[in-house]
XYZ file of C-alpha atoms in Angstrom:
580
model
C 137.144 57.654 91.023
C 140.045 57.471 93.386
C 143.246 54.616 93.452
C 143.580 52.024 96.155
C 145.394 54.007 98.422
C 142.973 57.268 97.936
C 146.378 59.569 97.036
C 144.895 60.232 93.499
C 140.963 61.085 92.598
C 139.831 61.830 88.716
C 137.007 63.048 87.117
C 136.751 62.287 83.756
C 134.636 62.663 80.392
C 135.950 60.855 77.244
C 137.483 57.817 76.199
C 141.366 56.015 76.157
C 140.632 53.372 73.376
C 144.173 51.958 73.911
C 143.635 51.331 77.850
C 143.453 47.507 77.443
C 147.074 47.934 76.586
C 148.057 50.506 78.916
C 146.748 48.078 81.541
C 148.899 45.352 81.005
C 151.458 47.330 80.837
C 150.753 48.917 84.219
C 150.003 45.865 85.418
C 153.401 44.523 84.427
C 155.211 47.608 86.478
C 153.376 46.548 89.775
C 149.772 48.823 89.492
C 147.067 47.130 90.894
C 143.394 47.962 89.619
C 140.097 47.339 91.402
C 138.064 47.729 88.300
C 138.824 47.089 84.076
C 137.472 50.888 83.386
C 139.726 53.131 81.246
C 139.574 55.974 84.086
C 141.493 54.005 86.641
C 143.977 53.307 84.043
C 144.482 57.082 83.836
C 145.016 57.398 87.391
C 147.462 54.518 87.621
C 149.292 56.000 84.556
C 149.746 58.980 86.193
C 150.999 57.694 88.961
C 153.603 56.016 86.204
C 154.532 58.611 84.266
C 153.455 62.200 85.986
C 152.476 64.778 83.731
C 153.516 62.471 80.956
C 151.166 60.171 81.273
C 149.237 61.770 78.198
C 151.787 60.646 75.604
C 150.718 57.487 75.775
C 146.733 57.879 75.413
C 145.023 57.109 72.267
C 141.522 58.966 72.535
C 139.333 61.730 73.436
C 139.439 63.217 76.664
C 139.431 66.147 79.197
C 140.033 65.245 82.944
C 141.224 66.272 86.539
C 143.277 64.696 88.528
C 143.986 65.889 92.219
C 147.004 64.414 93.690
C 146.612 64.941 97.704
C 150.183 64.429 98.539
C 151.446 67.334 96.221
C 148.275 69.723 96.764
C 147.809 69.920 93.174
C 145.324 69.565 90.195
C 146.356 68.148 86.781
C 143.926 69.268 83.778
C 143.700 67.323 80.142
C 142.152 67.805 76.904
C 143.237 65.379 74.038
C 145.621 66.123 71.251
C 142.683 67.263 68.537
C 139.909 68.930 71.142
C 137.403 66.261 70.557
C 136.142 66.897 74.425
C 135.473 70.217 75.625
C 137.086 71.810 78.928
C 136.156 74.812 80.474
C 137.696 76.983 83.376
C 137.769 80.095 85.078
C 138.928 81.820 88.653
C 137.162 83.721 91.197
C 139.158 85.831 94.244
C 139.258 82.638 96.336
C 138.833 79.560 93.709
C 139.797 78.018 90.263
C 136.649 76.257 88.696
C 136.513 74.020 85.430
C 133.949 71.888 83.743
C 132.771 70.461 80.544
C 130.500 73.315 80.055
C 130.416 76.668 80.035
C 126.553 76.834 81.762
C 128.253 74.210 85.074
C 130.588 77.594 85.611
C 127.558 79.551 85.054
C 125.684 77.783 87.714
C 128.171 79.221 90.310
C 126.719 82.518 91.821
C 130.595 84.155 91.729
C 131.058 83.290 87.974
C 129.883 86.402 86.216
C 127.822 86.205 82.647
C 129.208 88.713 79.913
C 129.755 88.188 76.386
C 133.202 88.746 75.490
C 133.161 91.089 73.053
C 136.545 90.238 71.418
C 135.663 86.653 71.491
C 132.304 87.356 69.272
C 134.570 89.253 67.049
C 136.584 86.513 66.244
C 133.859 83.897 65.752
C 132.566 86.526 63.241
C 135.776 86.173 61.029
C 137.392 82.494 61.987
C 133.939 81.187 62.870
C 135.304 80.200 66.529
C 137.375 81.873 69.120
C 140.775 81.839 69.501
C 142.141 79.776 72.510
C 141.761 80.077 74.903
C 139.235 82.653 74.631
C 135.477 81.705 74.533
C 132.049 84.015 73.553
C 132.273 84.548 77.803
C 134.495 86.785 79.639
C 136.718 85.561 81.896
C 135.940 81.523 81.190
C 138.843 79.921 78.763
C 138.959 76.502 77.677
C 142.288 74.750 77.270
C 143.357 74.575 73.870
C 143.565 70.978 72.337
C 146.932 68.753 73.163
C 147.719 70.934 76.035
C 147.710 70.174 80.063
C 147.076 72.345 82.644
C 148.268 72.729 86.694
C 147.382 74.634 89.184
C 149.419 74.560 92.515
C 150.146 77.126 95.715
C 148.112 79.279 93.888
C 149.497 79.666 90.217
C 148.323 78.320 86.458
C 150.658 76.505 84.329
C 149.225 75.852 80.864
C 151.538 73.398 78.962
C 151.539 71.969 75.107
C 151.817 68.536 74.943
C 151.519 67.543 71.676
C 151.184 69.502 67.854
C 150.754 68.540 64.769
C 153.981 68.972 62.485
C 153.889 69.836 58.767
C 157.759 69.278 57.971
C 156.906 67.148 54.705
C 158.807 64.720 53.353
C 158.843 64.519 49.865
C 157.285 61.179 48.722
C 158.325 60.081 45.567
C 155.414 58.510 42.788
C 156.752 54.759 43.479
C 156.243 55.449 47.647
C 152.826 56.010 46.778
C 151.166 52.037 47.018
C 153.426 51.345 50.285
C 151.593 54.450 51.920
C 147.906 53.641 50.745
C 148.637 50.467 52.925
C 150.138 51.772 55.842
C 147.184 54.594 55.649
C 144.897 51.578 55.314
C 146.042 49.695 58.069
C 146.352 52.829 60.503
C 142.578 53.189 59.738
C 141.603 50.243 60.532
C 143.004 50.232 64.012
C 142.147 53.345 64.719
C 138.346 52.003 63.868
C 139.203 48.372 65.814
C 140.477 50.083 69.625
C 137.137 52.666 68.929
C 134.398 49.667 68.564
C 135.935 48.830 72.287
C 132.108 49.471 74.223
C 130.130 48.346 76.772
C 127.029 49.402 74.129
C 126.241 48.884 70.430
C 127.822 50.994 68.063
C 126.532 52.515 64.642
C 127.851 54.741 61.897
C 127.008 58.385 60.594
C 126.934 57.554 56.743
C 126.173 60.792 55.078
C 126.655 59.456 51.680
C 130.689 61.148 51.565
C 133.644 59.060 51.185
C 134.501 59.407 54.431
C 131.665 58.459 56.556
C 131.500 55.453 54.070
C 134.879 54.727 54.894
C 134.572 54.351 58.207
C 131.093 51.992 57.854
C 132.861 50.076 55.315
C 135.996 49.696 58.085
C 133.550 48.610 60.961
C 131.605 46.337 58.634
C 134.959 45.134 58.078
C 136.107 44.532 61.361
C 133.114 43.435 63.577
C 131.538 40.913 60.456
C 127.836 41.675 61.620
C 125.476 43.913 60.282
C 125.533 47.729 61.431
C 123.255 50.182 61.849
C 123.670 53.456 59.960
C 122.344 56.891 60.692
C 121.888 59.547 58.231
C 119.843 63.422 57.908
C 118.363 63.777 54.559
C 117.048 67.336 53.256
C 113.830 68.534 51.786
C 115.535 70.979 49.932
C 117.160 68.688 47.301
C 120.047 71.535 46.988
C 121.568 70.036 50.379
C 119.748 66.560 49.846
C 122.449 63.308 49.681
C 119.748 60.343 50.214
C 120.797 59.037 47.011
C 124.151 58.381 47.747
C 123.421 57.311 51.082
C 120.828 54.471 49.901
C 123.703 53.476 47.389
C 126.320 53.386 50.459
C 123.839 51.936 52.741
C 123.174 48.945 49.914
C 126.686 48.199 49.378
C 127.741 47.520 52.464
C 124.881 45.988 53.909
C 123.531 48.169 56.930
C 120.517 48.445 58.449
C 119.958 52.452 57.629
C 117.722 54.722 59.568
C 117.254 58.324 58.310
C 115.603 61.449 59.422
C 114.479 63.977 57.144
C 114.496 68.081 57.877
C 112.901 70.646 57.183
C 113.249 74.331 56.929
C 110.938 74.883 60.266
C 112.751 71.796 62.021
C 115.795 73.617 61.799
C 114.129 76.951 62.917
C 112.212 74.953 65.790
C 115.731 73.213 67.315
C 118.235 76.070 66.938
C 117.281 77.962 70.432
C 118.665 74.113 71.634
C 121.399 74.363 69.309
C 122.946 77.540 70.746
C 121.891 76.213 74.806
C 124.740 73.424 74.123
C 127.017 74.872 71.443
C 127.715 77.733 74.287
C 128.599 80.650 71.767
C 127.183 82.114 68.674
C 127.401 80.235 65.032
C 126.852 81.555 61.657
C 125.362 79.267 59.887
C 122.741 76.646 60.541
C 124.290 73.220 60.267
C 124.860 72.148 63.527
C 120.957 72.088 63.867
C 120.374 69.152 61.850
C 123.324 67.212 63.424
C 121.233 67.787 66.778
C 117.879 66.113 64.959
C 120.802 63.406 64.146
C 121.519 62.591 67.514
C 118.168 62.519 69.148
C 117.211 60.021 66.039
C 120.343 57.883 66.861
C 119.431 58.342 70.864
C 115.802 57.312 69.855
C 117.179 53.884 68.408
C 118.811 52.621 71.414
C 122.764 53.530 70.472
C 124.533 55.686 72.733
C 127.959 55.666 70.350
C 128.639 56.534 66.593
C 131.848 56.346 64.791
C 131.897 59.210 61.925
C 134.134 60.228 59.484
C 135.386 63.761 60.717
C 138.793 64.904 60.167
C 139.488 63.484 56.839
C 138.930 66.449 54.842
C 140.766 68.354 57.589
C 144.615 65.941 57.643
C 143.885 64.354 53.779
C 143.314 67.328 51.981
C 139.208 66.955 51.420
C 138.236 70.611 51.498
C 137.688 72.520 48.754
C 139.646 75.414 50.274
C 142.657 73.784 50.114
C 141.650 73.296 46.529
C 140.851 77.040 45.923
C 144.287 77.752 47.776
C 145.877 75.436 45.113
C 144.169 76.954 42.476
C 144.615 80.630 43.541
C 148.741 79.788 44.002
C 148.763 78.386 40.354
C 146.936 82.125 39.593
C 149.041 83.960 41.249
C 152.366 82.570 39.990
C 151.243 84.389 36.399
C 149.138 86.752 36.933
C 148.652 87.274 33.100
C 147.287 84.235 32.507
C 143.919 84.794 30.716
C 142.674 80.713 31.654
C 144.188 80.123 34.933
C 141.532 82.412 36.931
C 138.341 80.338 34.853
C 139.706 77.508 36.687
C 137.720 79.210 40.066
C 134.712 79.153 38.337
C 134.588 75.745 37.225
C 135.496 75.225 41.358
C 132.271 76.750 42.434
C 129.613 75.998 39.738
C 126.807 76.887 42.230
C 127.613 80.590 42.926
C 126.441 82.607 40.082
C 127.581 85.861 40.865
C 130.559 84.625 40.732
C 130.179 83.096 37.327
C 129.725 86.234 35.894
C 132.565 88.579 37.413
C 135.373 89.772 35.572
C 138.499 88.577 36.323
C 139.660 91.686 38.207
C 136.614 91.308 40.518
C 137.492 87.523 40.955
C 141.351 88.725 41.765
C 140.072 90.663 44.025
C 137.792 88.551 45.537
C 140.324 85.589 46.442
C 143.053 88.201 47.455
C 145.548 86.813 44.190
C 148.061 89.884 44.404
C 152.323 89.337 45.025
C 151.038 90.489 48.835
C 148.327 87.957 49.572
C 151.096 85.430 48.206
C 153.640 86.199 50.946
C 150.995 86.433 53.742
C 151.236 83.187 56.515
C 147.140 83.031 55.898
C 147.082 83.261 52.399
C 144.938 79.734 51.779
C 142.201 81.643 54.059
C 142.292 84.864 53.440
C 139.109 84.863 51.261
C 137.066 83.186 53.610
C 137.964 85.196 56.644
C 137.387 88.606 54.602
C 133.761 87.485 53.404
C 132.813 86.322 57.086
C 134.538 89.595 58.497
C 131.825 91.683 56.436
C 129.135 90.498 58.637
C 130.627 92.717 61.621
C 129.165 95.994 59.821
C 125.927 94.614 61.830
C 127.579 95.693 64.977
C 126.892 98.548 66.880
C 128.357 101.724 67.026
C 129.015 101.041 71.195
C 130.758 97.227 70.339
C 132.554 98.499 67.182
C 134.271 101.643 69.499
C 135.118 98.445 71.961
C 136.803 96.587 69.681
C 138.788 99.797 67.797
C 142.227 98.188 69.697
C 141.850 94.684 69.037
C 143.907 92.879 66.358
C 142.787 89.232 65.722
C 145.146 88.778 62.804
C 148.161 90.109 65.066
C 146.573 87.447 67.714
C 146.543 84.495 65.572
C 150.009 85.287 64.105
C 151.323 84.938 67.681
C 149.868 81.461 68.019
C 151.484 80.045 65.036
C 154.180 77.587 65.334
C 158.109 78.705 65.076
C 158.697 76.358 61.326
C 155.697 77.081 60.408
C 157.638 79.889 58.056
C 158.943 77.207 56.272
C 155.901 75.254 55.535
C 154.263 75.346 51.805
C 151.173 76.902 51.383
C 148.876 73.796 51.393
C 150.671 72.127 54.610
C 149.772 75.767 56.398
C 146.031 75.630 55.164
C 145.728 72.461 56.401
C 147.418 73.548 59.910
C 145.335 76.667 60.243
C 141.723 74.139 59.821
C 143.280 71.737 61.810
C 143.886 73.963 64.779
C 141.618 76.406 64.746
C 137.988 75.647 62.731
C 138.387 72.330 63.687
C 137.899 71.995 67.278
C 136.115 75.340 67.650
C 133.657 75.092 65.286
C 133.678 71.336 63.748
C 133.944 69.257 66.620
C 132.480 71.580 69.239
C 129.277 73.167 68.025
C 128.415 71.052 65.246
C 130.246 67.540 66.563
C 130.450 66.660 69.997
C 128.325 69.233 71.677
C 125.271 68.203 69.619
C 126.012 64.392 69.811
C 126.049 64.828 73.755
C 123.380 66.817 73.607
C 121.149 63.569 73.068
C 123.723 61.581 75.632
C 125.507 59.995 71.738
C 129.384 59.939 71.749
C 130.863 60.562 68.452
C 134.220 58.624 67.707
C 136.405 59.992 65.060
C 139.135 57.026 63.221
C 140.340 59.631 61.142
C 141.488 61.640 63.817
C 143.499 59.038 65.745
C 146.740 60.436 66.586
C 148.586 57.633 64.678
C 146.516 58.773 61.493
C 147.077 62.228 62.043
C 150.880 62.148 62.888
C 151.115 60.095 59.550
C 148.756 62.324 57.303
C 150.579 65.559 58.307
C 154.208 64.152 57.094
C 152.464 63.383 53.496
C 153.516 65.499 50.563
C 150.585 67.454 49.528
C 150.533 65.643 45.996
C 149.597 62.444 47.331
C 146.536 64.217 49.231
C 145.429 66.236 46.345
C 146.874 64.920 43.065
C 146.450 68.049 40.356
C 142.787 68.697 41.753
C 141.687 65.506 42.820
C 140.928 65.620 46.641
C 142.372 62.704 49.419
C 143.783 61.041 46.527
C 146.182 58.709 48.588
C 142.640 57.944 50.722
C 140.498 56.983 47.702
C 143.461 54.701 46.578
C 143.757 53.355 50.146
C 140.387 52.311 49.613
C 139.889 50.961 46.144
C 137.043 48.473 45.954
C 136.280 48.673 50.243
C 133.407 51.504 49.200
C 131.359 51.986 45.853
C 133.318 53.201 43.254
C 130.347 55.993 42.538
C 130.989 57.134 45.733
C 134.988 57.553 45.506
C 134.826 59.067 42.416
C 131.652 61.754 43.329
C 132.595 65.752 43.489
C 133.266 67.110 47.223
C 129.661 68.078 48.562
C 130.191 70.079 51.774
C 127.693 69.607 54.091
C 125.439 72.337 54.403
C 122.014 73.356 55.465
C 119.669 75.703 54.758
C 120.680 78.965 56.547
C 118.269 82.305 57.009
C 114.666 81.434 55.203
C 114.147 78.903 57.610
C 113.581 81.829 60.244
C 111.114 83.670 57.636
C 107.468 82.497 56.352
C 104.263 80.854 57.785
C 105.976 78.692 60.023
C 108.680 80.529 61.787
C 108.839 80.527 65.315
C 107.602 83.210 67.774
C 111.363 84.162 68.648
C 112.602 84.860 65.815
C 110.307 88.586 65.115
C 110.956 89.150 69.216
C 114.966 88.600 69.523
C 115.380 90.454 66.194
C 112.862 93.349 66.849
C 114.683 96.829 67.076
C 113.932 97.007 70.804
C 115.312 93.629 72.036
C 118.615 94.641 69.468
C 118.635 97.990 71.361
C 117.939 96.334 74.717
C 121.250 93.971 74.239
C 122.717 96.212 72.354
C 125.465 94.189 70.517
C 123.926 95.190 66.776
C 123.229 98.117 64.985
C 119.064 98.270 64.967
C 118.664 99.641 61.968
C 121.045 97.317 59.887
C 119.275 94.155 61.525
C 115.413 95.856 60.349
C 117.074 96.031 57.272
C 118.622 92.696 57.138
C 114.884 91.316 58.356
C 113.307 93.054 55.802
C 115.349 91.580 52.913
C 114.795 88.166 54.540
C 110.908 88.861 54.419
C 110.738 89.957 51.083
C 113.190 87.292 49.267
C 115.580 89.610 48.161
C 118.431 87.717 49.893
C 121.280 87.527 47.355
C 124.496 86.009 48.758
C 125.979 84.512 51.730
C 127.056 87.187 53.771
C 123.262 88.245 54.680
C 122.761 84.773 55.643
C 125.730 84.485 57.594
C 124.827 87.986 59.354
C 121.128 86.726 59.943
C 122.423 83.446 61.676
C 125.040 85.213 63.559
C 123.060 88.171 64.484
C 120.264 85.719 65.496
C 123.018 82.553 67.200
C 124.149 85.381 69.628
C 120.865 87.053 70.718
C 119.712 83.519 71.664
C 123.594 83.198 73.591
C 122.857 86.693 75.518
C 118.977 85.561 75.987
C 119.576 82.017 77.211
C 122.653 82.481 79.312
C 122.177 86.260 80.567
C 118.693 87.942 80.549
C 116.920 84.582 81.606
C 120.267 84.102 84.808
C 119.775 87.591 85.853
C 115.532 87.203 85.749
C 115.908 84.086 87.726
């Protein structure tokens, strides 16, 4: 779309859900508008305000604005990295998209995994911006801009989340359930602004039933609901979705999957997630999608980013726990308090407590270290790399992803307490490059559904980060402030239920009767000599346990999903490009 006077031209994916304000306001200031879209309200704003302009969006976006009279291109991705956007450079052009695979498409662009990239999704489970699992193609990092004129790249930060708590005393506590209440439901009111119907994910959590409840709310007519149910009843929630789906009145579709439905989608799972995942989730979220496509809606609000800015995870409640640990190491019941955290893992159950020390890195030097709230996870998910090959691990002998990540840390961030930097480090980093991208936003689109997040309105955010961490997790009990914010708007069941992360079934569903004709080829030793990213031998070995049920923990699932996610990536977007 261009303006009136054809000075300014945009191309744009996303959504400004404040733009009927931002019009009038325009308006008022002498803009003129030929249409009552949100895009032209971009381009009129930046005619306003210049580079600016993005202060005063409320939404998800990435754009591209070319202004004719200055010769230059203005890039955008929204303060949280809801939408994706993708660039690279070539000797005589700079190139972005919304996909990886539109670069692709451009003879010049080359297709190479980038080693260092892959490294990093096998430890942080995404790359670090603005690298991607391609070399030479970045994406902007979330709540930054980017220009390029006579020839140069400027990337600029907008917009970050501060941590700088204040410290809320016990009688504050009421007066900020509102105010969270009431930033909730606005954020839920300016995202039900569509041209379409809208319906709900309601996975049966408090926050997807949150956000129902908030649109049931709001709009006063009955909503249509969308959930996956599991047969595996370890990963199964129907129960509390019916419940959820009762109370509040919706008319609830559901779509039940399988072991082989996940094994049968996930070569479509990795074409739009772009890079490699390790574990299996974002295929049912893609069966989601196509069910919610299937019913006629094109646009879903959900509830991610709760657990992220209200202190939902239960690694924030390990970190908690492992801090009260560490504080006395002598303590002969503080450590028990992990096991009663993770009932389900049985190893771990019956470890002594020097193994479980070990284990969640409790010493005086894991204390003092900025990544202390994630150092467990990031050590378990670094073990899968002994799958590499001998050729990628000499590659990667230089590289220091722990020295990288320091670098991208905020100057206070020193000075933050250990729960406000756990929450920082899943906010910036898992969250957009995992959460939203290959499991959120990549699969919605991939059936044409746009996901809409309340939770993750800047306004909600921007509050939620300023909380003292006892109002989000009060002793152990997660988004405390949230559940209180919500008394009596959801089941009471529901509010008061233990944190059930969503999961999926991970490697069996490649193994048995059933399993797709891929699977035995890209794992065979000569297609893992022929790419030659993985050690042959280690990944016959890995197979082998797989086919004879000896698999024990989750590292050999999270190697046989990774291993598996990236010779799809190298199949799909590099043997079958250089075939063609």
């Amino acid at each position: 779309m261009g303006t009136i006077d054809g000075r300014l031209w945009i191309t744009f994916n996303g959504e400004i859900f404040n733009f009927i304000e931002l019009r009038e306001e325009l308006a008022a200031k002498g803009h003129s508008f030929a249409t009552r879209s949100d895009t032209e309200v971009i381009l009129n704003a930046y005619r306003e305000y210049g580079e600016d302009c993005v202060h005063r969006f409320n939404g998800q976006w990435a754009f591209g604005i070319w202004d004719t009279d200055r010769r230059q291109l203005f890039l955008s991705r929204d303060r949280m990295g809801v939408r994706p956007l993708f660039y690279t450079r070539t000797k005589n052009r700079f190139l972005f998209a919304s996909e990886i695979k539109a670069l692709l498409a451009c003879p010049e662009v080359s297709a190479e995994i980038d080693l260092q990239g892959l490294d990093q999704i096998f430890t942080f489970w995404a790359t670090l911006p603005p690298r991607t699992a391609f070399k030479n193609i970045w994406h902007l990092p979330p709540g930054c801009s980017l220009t390029v004129a006579n020839g140069q790249v400027r990337v600029r930060q907008y917009w970050s989340a501060s941590y700088m708590q204040a410290e809320q005393s016990s009688s504050d506590e009421g007066v900020l359930a509102d105010e969270l209440l009431h930033l909730l439901e606005d954020a839920t009111r300016i995202r039900l602004r569509s041209d379409v119907p809208v319906g709900a994910y309601l996975s049966g959590g408090i926050d997807s039933t949150v956000t129902t409840a908030l649109v049931r709310k709001i709009a006063q007519e009955r909503l249509r609901s969308f959930s996956i149910t599991f047969e595996d009843t370890e990963f199964d929630e129907k129960q509390f979705q019916d419940e959820a789906s009762r109370f509040l009145g919706t008319q609830h579709s559901s779509i039940s999957c399988s072991n082989s439905d996940i094994a049968n989608v996930f070569p479509d799972v990795i074409y739009h997630a772009e890079q490699p995942v390790i574990r299996t989730a974002p295929a049912p979220m893609f069966l989601l999608s196509k069910l919610v496509h299937d019913a006629g809606f094109k646009v879903v609000l959900t509830g991610e980013g709760a657990d992220e800015v209200l202190g939902g995870y239960d690694i924030f409640k390990e970190a908690k726990i492992r801090w009260f640990w560490g504080r006395h190491l002598e303590s002969s019941w503080r450590p028990l308090l992990l096991r009663r955290l993770y009932p389900y893992m049985e190893s771990l159950q019956r470890q002594p407590t020097a193994y479980r020390q070990h284990f969640f890195r409790v010493t005086a030097a894991d204390l003092s270290s900025p990544f202390f709230s994630h150092l467990p996870r990031w050590e378990l998910t670094a073990r899968i790399k002994a799958f590499f090959s001998a050729d990628v691990r000499a590659a990667l002998s230089g590289c220091d992803d722990m020295k990288e990540i320091a670098e991208m840390l905020p100057p206070s961030y020193e000075s933050w307490n250990y729960f406000a930097r756990a929450e920082y480090l899943e906010t910036k980093f898992l969250l957009p490059g995992y959460i939203l991208s290959s499991q959120g936003d990549r699969m919605a689109m991939a059936h044409s559904v746009e996901g809409r997040y309340p939770f993750l309105d800047c306004r909600v955010v921007e509050f939620a980060s300023k909380l003292s961490p006892k109002l989000k997790m009060k002793v152990l009990n997660q988004k405390h402030l949230l559940k209180r914010a919500v008394d009596g708007l959801i089941p009471a069941s529901i509010s008061r239920r233990p944190k059930q992360p969503y999961r999926a079934p991970d490697g069996k569903c490649f193994f048995g009767n059933s399993a797709p004709d891929y699977v035995p080829e890209l794992l065979s030793r000569r297609v893992v000599e022929e790419i030659g990213l993985f050690d042959p031998t280690a990944v016959s070995a890995l197979v082998a346990k797989f086919q004879a049920q000896r698999v024990t923990g989750i590292r050999d699932n999270m190697a046989l999903v990774g291993v598996l996610s990236t010779q799809l990536l190298v199949h799909q977007f590099i043997n079958q490009r250089i075939e063609a």
